[in-house]
Every structure is written in structure tokens, then in C-alpha cells.
Amino acid sequence: MTEELATAEQLARQAGELIRRLRQQGLTVEHKTGADDPVTQADRAASQLLMQELAAAFPADGLLSEEESDSRQRLDRRRVWLIDPIDGTKEYTEGSSDYCVSIGLAEAGEPVLGVIYAPETDELFSGAAGMGVRKNGQPVSLRSEQPYIVATSVTETGRELKDLPLPGMRPSGSTALKLARIAAGEADATFTMSPRAEWDIAAGHALLRAQGGDLTRRDGRAVRYNQPKPYLEQGLIAGGPEAIAWLRAELLRLGVPTAVLALDADAQGQRRHVRRAGERELAWLVTGSSERGETAVLGSGGNAFHLERLTRDVRRAGDSLH
């Protein structure tokens, strides 16, 4: 992985300098699925740079980027690069330093290489299977001490977790940067209530794996990459082995919700999505095709707040609700 790692490190720095420069020049902000899902010309410019250069360097590999049209051709490739040109676009547009460029490589569905670069603080996290992880060229390791530091979503913390009696919570924006900091021993674990896409987590997952940690769905099932629908259907949990075991038990004890989305339709063409805490259902939403062939809400119920959160998660996973 030496050549792949060196190439990804160089490209992450190039993309980081590009997006830093574009932010200084001023941005036009658009929104894809809602106020929490912005996109800028910098996202697109960095994506084009990374896609073009990775395709030139490794023409036999597949490519998947958040900001590009997906192609089924990647499904036939053993190795696939997963790109988030700006993870933490909301923070990026608000002038925060809490964003990064994330480049991951999956082989046969497994995360094997990750490079995450934070342009504002000039922090480069990189690693690969069997090679460990380095931060700005220096070897780093997982933390192995209590009390645990739990990196949480700043959005989820502000809306639902601020009063949660879970010790050690440290809110921040970028998911990829959280995972990088855990791999570098700057935090112990993280979790989300809402699902994430493959490009959000592939690089960070590879860094954790290289350190003996892991990332799974909230229910403990493994995550595999280069899937036809590149979205997890539920929240995630990640960190070192002992920290994950402790955090999983705490989330269950405290009844912290997670979405469980049905990404594949049933025999009637319908999808039933739920938000639940343990086995307790908090809200549900059924989607299917309308008479015009659009995705429509066929039924819903439960707590209004949790239903709103669930509807947001469904939209971000690719269902355009009408």
C-alpha cells in the first residue's frame, strides 16, 4: 500500500489547499436535502480533482464520491476509492476548522487504507492495513485509559444528547475527523443516531482497523463497502474494543435512539423505516411509489419529534419524499 498511501496523502493536501483557498474567496452555499446538508462549489471542485487524479493513478480501481453521479461500474471492481471531498461541509461554510478531506480505499468490501486531512490545522492522519497510523508522519496509537472520551455529533448533541447522562461527551462536526482522532488516541469512541454514507466513514474505519479498533452498525453488525446503495441503514458505533463494549452497554442502558431504514423495498414496493430505542419503537414511516412514480409517504406515526428526525434520515439516504 506504499504507493497508494503516498498518492492519497499528496492528493488530500492538494484538495485541502484548494478548498481553503476557495473559502477565502467566498462561497455560494446550496442545500441538497435540507439545512443540515449543504454543498458548495468547493465540494465539487475538490471532488473533481480527486476523482481525476485517482483514476489516472489507479485506472483499474473503482471510484465513489459524495459529489459525483454514481456508476454501477464500481461494483465490478475489487478495489474502490471512497471520497468525501469535504466532510463537515456545514462547519466549513460556517468558518469552523472542524472539516476535512477524506479518502478511503476498500478492497473486496473491507476498509484497507485511509487518509484524512484537516486543512485549517494542517493535520494529516494516514494509515493502512498492516502499516499502523501516523499523524503528520509520526506513529500514533489508540488510548487505553478511563474515563473514556466519547466524540459525538455536534448536531445530535445540540438536539437530543445535551442532557444525556453519558460521561465524557465531546461534540464536534466531521464524522471522518472524529474517527481519525480516535485512531490517533485523542478520543476513545463515537456513535451516531442517524445513518452515514460509505464515503463518510471508509477512511476513518480503515484507520481504526489499522490500530486494532473497529466500526460497526449500532446493532453490532459489520460494515462492508462498495454496496449497490452506499448508505448504512442505521447509526454507527466505533472505537477501540474495550471502549466500544462499554459504550454499547451505556447506549442500551440510556435508551439512546437510532434510525433503522429499509433501503430495499418489499414485495409490494414499500419500505418501512423506524426510529427506535432498543426494542421500543419511537416513530415509523412507510414509503413507496405514488401514481406518478415518485417516492411518497404512504403512512407514518409515533412521536412527532422522532418522526421528523426519521424523515430527515430517509431523505438523506436517497428517498425524495413527496
Short mmCIF file of C-alpha atoms in Angstrom, two decimals:
data_model
loop_
_atom_site.label_atom_id
_atom_site.label_comp_id
_atom_site.label_asym_id
_atom_site.label_seq_id
_atom_site.Cartn_x
_atom_site.Cartn_y
_atom_site.Cartn_z
CA MET A 1 0.00 0.00 0.00
CA THR A 2 3.03 2.33 -0.03
CA GLU A 3 2.28 3.88 -3.43
CA GLU A 4 -1.45 4.17 -2.69
CA LEU A 5 -0.80 5.81 0.67
CA ALA A 6 1.69 8.33 -0.72
CA THR A 7 -0.65 9.24 -3.58
CA ALA A 8 -3.66 9.69 -1.28
CA GLU A 9 -1.64 11.82 1.14
CA GLN A 10 -0.46 14.11 -1.65
CA LEU A 11 -3.96 14.44 -3.11
CA ALA A 12 -5.55 15.11 0.28
CA ARG A 13 -3.15 18.02 0.81
CA GLN A 14 -3.83 19.34 -2.70
CA ALA A 15 -7.60 19.15 -2.20
CA GLY A 16 -7.25 20.74 1.23
CA GLU A 17 -5.35 23.70 -0.15
CA LEU A 18 -7.95 24.10 -2.89
CA ILE A 19 -10.90 24.21 -0.51
CA ARG A 20 -9.09 26.55 1.88
CA ARG A 21 -8.42 28.96 -0.96
CA LEU A 22 -11.99 28.79 -2.26
CA ARG A 23 -13.40 29.52 1.21
CA GLN A 24 -11.23 32.63 1.45
CA GLN A 25 -12.59 33.82 -1.90
CA GLY A 26 -16.23 33.44 -0.79
CA LEU A 27 -18.73 30.63 -1.23
CA THR A 28 -22.13 30.06 -2.73
CA VAL A 29 -23.97 27.60 -0.49
CA GLU A 30 -26.73 25.33 -1.76
CA HIS A 31 -28.67 22.63 0.09
CA LYS A 32 -29.32 19.08 -1.12
CA THR A 33 -31.88 17.57 1.26
CA GLY A 34 -32.22 20.27 3.91
CA ALA A 35 -30.48 22.90 6.01
CA ASP A 36 -28.14 20.30 7.55
CA ASP A 37 -26.99 19.07 4.13
CA PRO A 38 -25.17 21.95 2.37
CA VAL A 39 -22.93 21.78 -0.69
CA THR A 40 -20.60 24.36 -2.23
CA GLN A 41 -18.53 24.84 -5.35
CA ALA A 42 -15.54 23.82 -3.23
CA ASP A 43 -17.05 20.36 -2.59
CA ARG A 44 -17.46 19.86 -6.32
CA ALA A 45 -14.05 21.25 -7.31
CA ALA A 46 -12.22 19.08 -4.77
CA SER A 47 -14.23 16.03 -5.83
CA GLN A 48 -13.31 16.55 -9.48
CA LEU A 49 -9.63 16.91 -8.59
CA LEU A 50 -9.59 13.72 -6.50
CA MET A 51 -11.61 11.66 -8.96
CA GLN A 52 -9.45 12.70 -11.90
CA GLU A 53 -6.11 12.10 -10.19
CA LEU A 54 -7.07 8.78 -8.58
CA ALA A 55 -8.43 7.50 -11.89
CA ALA A 56 -5.15 8.42 -13.57
CA ALA A 57 -3.01 6.84 -10.85
CA PHE A 58 -5.05 3.64 -10.42
CA PRO A 59 -7.10 3.07 -13.58
CA ALA A 60 -8.19 -0.45 -12.58
CA ASP A 61 -9.89 0.78 -9.39
CA GLY A 62 -13.46 1.96 -8.91
CA LEU A 63 -14.43 5.40 -7.60
CA LEU A 64 -17.27 6.64 -5.40
CA SER A 65 -17.60 10.27 -4.34
CA GLU A 66 -20.36 12.05 -2.44
CA GLU A 67 -20.46 14.81 -5.04
CA GLU A 68 -20.44 12.75 -8.27
CA SER A 69 -23.06 10.70 -10.06
CA ASP A 70 -22.73 7.08 -9.01
CA SER A 71 -21.89 4.38 -11.52
CA ARG A 72 -22.60 0.67 -11.22
CA GLN A 73 -19.24 0.02 -12.85
CA ARG A 74 -17.63 0.28 -9.41
CA LEU A 75 -19.50 -2.85 -8.29
CA ASP A 76 -17.35 -4.94 -10.63
CA ARG A 77 -14.07 -3.62 -9.19
CA ARG A 78 -12.21 -5.38 -6.39
CA ARG A 79 -10.75 -2.10 -5.13
CA VAL A 80 -12.79 1.10 -4.78
CA TRP A 81 -11.77 4.57 -3.61
CA LEU A 82 -14.39 6.29 -1.41
CA ILE A 83 -14.13 10.07 -1.40
CA ASP A 84 -15.67 12.80 0.72
CA PRO A 85 -14.07 15.99 -0.61
CA ILE A 86 -15.31 17.98 2.40
CA ASP A 87 -16.58 16.02 5.37
CA GLY A 88 -18.16 18.64 7.61
CA THR A 89 -19.40 20.99 4.88
CA LYS A 90 -21.75 22.71 7.36
CA GLU A 91 -18.79 23.59 9.59
CA TYR A 92 -16.77 24.58 6.52
CA THR A 93 -19.44 27.06 5.41
CA GLU A 94 -19.68 28.49 8.94
CA GLY A 95 -15.96 29.29 9.13
CA SER A 96 -15.07 26.47 11.54
CA SER A 97 -11.85 24.46 11.31
CA ASP A 98 -13.79 21.24 12.00
CA TYR A 99 -13.85 19.81 8.47
CA CYS A 100 -11.57 17.57 6.44
CA VAL A 101 -10.78 15.81 3.18
CA SER A 102 -11.44 12.07 3.48
CA ILE A 103 -10.02 9.44 1.11
CA GLY A 104 -10.58 5.76 1.80
CA LEU A 105 -9.79 2.58 -0.10
CA ALA A 106 -11.81 -0.62 0.22
CA GLU A 107 -10.74 -3.99 -1.15
CA ALA A 108 -13.29 -6.79 -1.52
CA GLY A 109 -15.61 -4.76 0.69
CA GLU A 110 -13.12 -4.25 3.53
CA PRO A 111 -11.56 -0.87 4.51
CA VAL A 112 -7.81 -1.15 3.96
CA LEU A 113 -6.46 2.41 3.66
CA GLY A 114 -7.43 5.83 4.97
CA VAL A 115 -6.14 9.37 4.61
CA ILE A 116 -7.87 12.25 6.41
CA TYR A 117 -6.57 15.81 6.18
CA ALA A 118 -7.74 18.80 8.24
CA PRO A 119 -6.62 21.84 6.19
CA GLU A 120 -7.12 24.56 8.81
CA THR A 121 -4.97 22.81 11.43
CA ASP A 122 -2.65 21.08 8.92
CA GLU A 123 -3.25 17.64 10.46
CA LEU A 124 -2.73 14.64 8.20
CA PHE A 125 -3.87 11.25 9.51
CA SER A 126 -2.89 8.28 7.33
CA GLY A 127 -2.64 4.55 7.61
CA ALA A 128 -3.28 1.19 6.03
CA ALA A 129 -3.75 -2.44 6.97
CA GLY A 130 -0.54 -3.79 8.48
CA MET A 131 1.11 -0.34 8.47
CA GLY A 132 -0.37 1.36 11.54
CA VAL A 133 -1.40 5.02 11.61
CA ARG A 134 0.63 8.21 11.50
CA LYS A 135 -0.29 11.80 12.26
CA ASN A 136 1.87 14.23 10.33
CA GLY A 137 4.38 11.42 9.83
CA GLN A 138 4.61 10.36 13.49
CA PRO A 139 3.25 6.99 14.73
CA VAL A 140 0.18 7.20 16.98
CA SER A 141 -1.83 4.63 18.93
CA LEU A 142 -5.26 4.13 20.49
CA ARG A 143 -5.94 5.39 24.01
CA SER A 144 -6.31 2.69 26.64
CA GLU A 145 -7.40 4.52 29.75
CA GLN A 146 -10.58 5.58 31.51
CA PRO A 147 -12.62 7.73 31.84
CA TYR A 148 -13.44 7.38 28.16
CA ILE A 149 -13.75 10.36 25.82
CA VAL A 150 -16.79 9.97 23.54
CA ALA A 151 -16.81 12.07 20.36
CA THR A 152 -20.41 12.93 19.47
CA SER A 153 -22.14 14.75 16.63
CA VAL A 154 -22.47 18.46 17.36
CA THR A 155 -25.90 18.42 15.66
CA GLU A 156 -27.17 15.36 17.52
CA THR A 157 -25.76 16.68 20.80
CA GLY A 158 -27.50 20.02 20.39
CA ARG A 159 -30.87 18.49 19.55
CA GLU A 160 -31.06 15.35 21.66
CA LEU A 161 -27.96 14.44 23.64
CA LYS A 162 -27.17 17.60 25.61
CA ASP A 163 -28.92 16.32 28.72
CA LEU A 164 -27.86 12.69 28.32
CA PRO A 165 -26.04 11.48 31.47
CA LEU A 166 -23.23 9.92 29.43
CA PRO A 167 -19.81 10.93 30.76
CA GLY A 168 -17.01 12.18 28.54
CA MET A 169 -19.04 13.54 25.61
CA ARG A 170 -17.09 15.85 23.30
CA PRO A 171 -19.20 17.25 20.40
CA SER A 172 -17.65 18.01 17.01
CA GLY A 173 -18.68 18.20 13.37
CA SER A 174 -16.87 16.00 10.85
CA THR A 175 -17.51 12.26 11.24
CA ALA A 176 -14.28 11.36 9.43
CA LEU A 177 -12.23 13.65 11.66
CA LYS A 178 -13.77 12.07 14.78
CA LEU A 179 -12.67 8.63 13.58
CA ALA A 180 -9.18 9.91 12.75
CA ARG A 181 -8.79 11.43 16.21
CA ILE A 182 -9.89 8.17 17.84
CA ALA A 183 -7.32 6.27 15.76
CA ALA A 184 -4.70 8.79 16.92
CA GLY A 185 -5.54 8.33 20.60
CA GLU A 186 -7.24 11.73 21.05
CA ALA A 187 -10.63 10.20 21.92
CA ASP A 188 -11.89 6.68 22.63
CA ALA A 189 -15.17 6.07 20.84
CA THR A 190 -18.03 7.62 18.91
CA PHE A 191 -21.61 6.81 17.93
CA THR A 192 -24.42 8.29 15.87
CA MET A 193 -28.17 8.04 15.96
CA SER A 194 -28.57 8.78 12.24
CA PRO A 195 -27.10 6.69 9.41
CA ARG A 196 -24.00 7.70 7.47
CA ALA A 197 -22.83 7.02 3.91
CA GLU A 198 -19.85 4.90 2.93
CA TRP A 199 -17.78 7.95 1.96
CA ASP A 200 -18.27 9.44 5.45
CA ILE A 201 -16.65 6.53 7.25
CA ALA A 202 -14.46 4.41 4.94
CA ALA A 203 -11.18 6.26 5.56
CA GLY A 204 -11.72 6.53 9.31
CA HIS A 205 -12.79 2.88 9.51
CA ALA A 206 -9.54 1.87 7.79
CA LEU A 207 -7.52 3.92 10.30
CA LEU A 208 -9.30 2.27 13.22
CA ARG A 209 -8.78 -1.20 11.75
CA ALA A 210 -5.06 -0.46 11.30
CA GLN A 211 -4.92 0.29 15.06
CA GLY A 212 -6.90 -2.74 16.23
CA GLY A 213 -10.18 -0.84 16.59
CA ASP A 214 -13.34 -1.14 14.53
CA LEU A 215 -16.58 0.46 13.35
CA THR A 216 -19.92 -1.35 13.17
CA ARG A 217 -23.62 -0.65 12.93
CA ARG A 218 -25.28 0.18 16.24
CA ASP A 219 -26.62 -3.39 16.42
CA GLY A 220 -23.07 -4.73 16.09
CA ARG A 221 -23.26 -5.99 12.51
CA ALA A 222 -20.20 -5.44 10.32
CA VAL A 223 -19.98 -2.73 7.66
CA ARG A 224 -18.93 -3.71 4.15
CA TYR A 225 -18.16 -1.23 1.39
CA ASN A 226 -18.91 -0.83 -2.31
CA GLN A 227 -22.54 -1.79 -1.85
CA PRO A 228 -25.20 -1.01 -4.52
CA LYS A 229 -26.74 1.51 -2.09
CA PRO A 230 -23.75 3.15 -0.35
CA TYR A 231 -25.62 4.07 2.85
CA LEU A 232 -25.77 2.42 6.24
CA GLU A 233 -29.36 1.81 7.22
CA GLN A 234 -28.73 2.71 10.89
CA GLY A 235 -26.40 4.63 13.15
CA LEU A 236 -22.85 3.52 13.88
CA ILE A 237 -20.54 2.91 16.81
CA ALA A 238 -16.73 2.95 16.61
CA GLY A 239 -13.55 2.98 18.68
CA GLY A 240 -11.20 0.65 20.49
CA PRO A 241 -12.55 -2.76 21.57
CA GLU A 242 -12.95 -2.01 25.29
CA ALA A 243 -14.41 1.46 24.68
CA ILE A 244 -16.93 0.10 22.17
CA ALA A 245 -18.09 -2.59 24.61
CA TRP A 246 -18.57 0.00 27.37
CA LEU A 247 -20.32 2.50 25.07
CA ARG A 248 -22.65 -0.10 23.57
CA ALA A 249 -23.83 -1.07 27.06
CA GLU A 250 -24.30 2.59 28.05
CA LEU A 251 -26.35 3.42 24.94
CA LEU A 252 -28.60 0.44 25.64
CA ARG A 253 -28.98 1.39 29.31
CA LEU A 254 -29.80 5.00 28.47
CA GLY A 255 -32.17 4.15 25.61
CA VAL A 256 -30.38 6.29 23.02
CA PRO A 257 -32.35 6.11 19.73
CA THR A 258 -31.17 5.06 16.30
CA ALA A 259 -32.86 5.01 12.90
CA VAL A 260 -33.34 1.67 11.15
CA LEU A 261 -34.04 2.32 7.47
CA ALA A 262 -35.33 -0.19 4.95
CA LEU A 263 -33.12 0.54 1.94
CA ASP A 264 -34.62 -2.30 -0.10
CA ALA A 265 -38.32 -2.47 -0.95
CA ASP A 266 -40.54 -5.41 -0.03
CA ALA A 267 -42.62 -7.44 -2.50
CA GLN A 268 -45.19 -4.60 -2.67
CA GLY A 269 -42.52 -1.98 -3.41
CA GLN A 270 -42.79 -0.43 0.05
CA ARG A 271 -40.14 0.43 2.63
CA ARG A 272 -40.82 0.62 6.36
CA HIS A 273 -38.42 2.82 8.31
CA VAL A 274 -38.37 3.10 12.11
CA ARG A 275 -36.67 5.06 14.85
CA ARG A 276 -36.27 3.05 17.99
CA ALA A 277 -34.55 2.86 21.36
CA GLY A 278 -33.64 -0.75 21.97
CA GLU A 279 -36.77 -2.68 21.02
CA ARG A 280 -39.08 0.28 21.70
CA GLU A 281 -40.40 1.91 18.53
CA LEU A 282 -40.47 5.72 18.71
CA ALA A 283 -41.67 6.57 15.18
CA TRP A 284 -42.33 4.82 11.86
CA LEU A 285 -42.58 5.85 8.22
CA VAL A 286 -43.65 3.83 5.17
CA THR A 287 -42.59 4.95 1.69
CA GLY A 288 -43.49 3.66 -1.74
CA SER A 289 -44.25 4.78 -5.29
CA SER A 290 -47.03 7.28 -5.95
CA GLU A 291 -49.27 7.17 -9.03
CA ARG A 292 -46.77 9.48 -10.76
CA GLY A 293 -43.90 7.12 -9.98
CA GLU A 294 -42.40 9.37 -7.30
CA THR A 295 -41.46 8.24 -3.81
CA ALA A 296 -44.36 9.05 -1.50
CA VAL A 297 -45.13 8.73 2.20
CA LEU A 298 -47.79 6.02 2.49
CA GLY A 299 -48.10 6.12 6.25
CA SER A 300 -46.40 7.37 9.41
CA GLY A 301 -46.85 7.52 13.15
CA GLY A 302 -45.26 7.86 16.56
CA ASN A 303 -43.71 10.78 18.41
CA ALA A 304 -43.63 13.95 16.25
CA PHE A 305 -40.02 14.87 17.09
CA HIS A 306 -38.70 11.39 16.35
CA LEU A 307 -40.79 11.23 13.17
CA GLU A 308 -39.20 14.47 11.95
CA ARG A 309 -35.72 13.06 12.63
CA LEU A 310 -36.61 9.81 10.89
CA THR A 311 -37.98 11.63 7.83
CA ARG A 312 -34.72 13.60 7.58
CA ASP A 313 -32.70 10.38 7.70
CA VAL A 314 -34.83 8.79 4.98
CA ARG A 315 -34.35 11.82 2.72
CA ARG A 316 -30.61 11.81 3.21
CA ALA A 317 -30.44 8.11 2.37
CA GLY A 318 -31.85 8.81 -1.06
CA ASP A 319 -35.66 8.85 -0.82
CA SER A 320 -37.14 12.02 -2.35
CA LEU A 321 -40.37 12.25 -0.42
CA HIS A 322 -43.47 13.86 -1.95
#
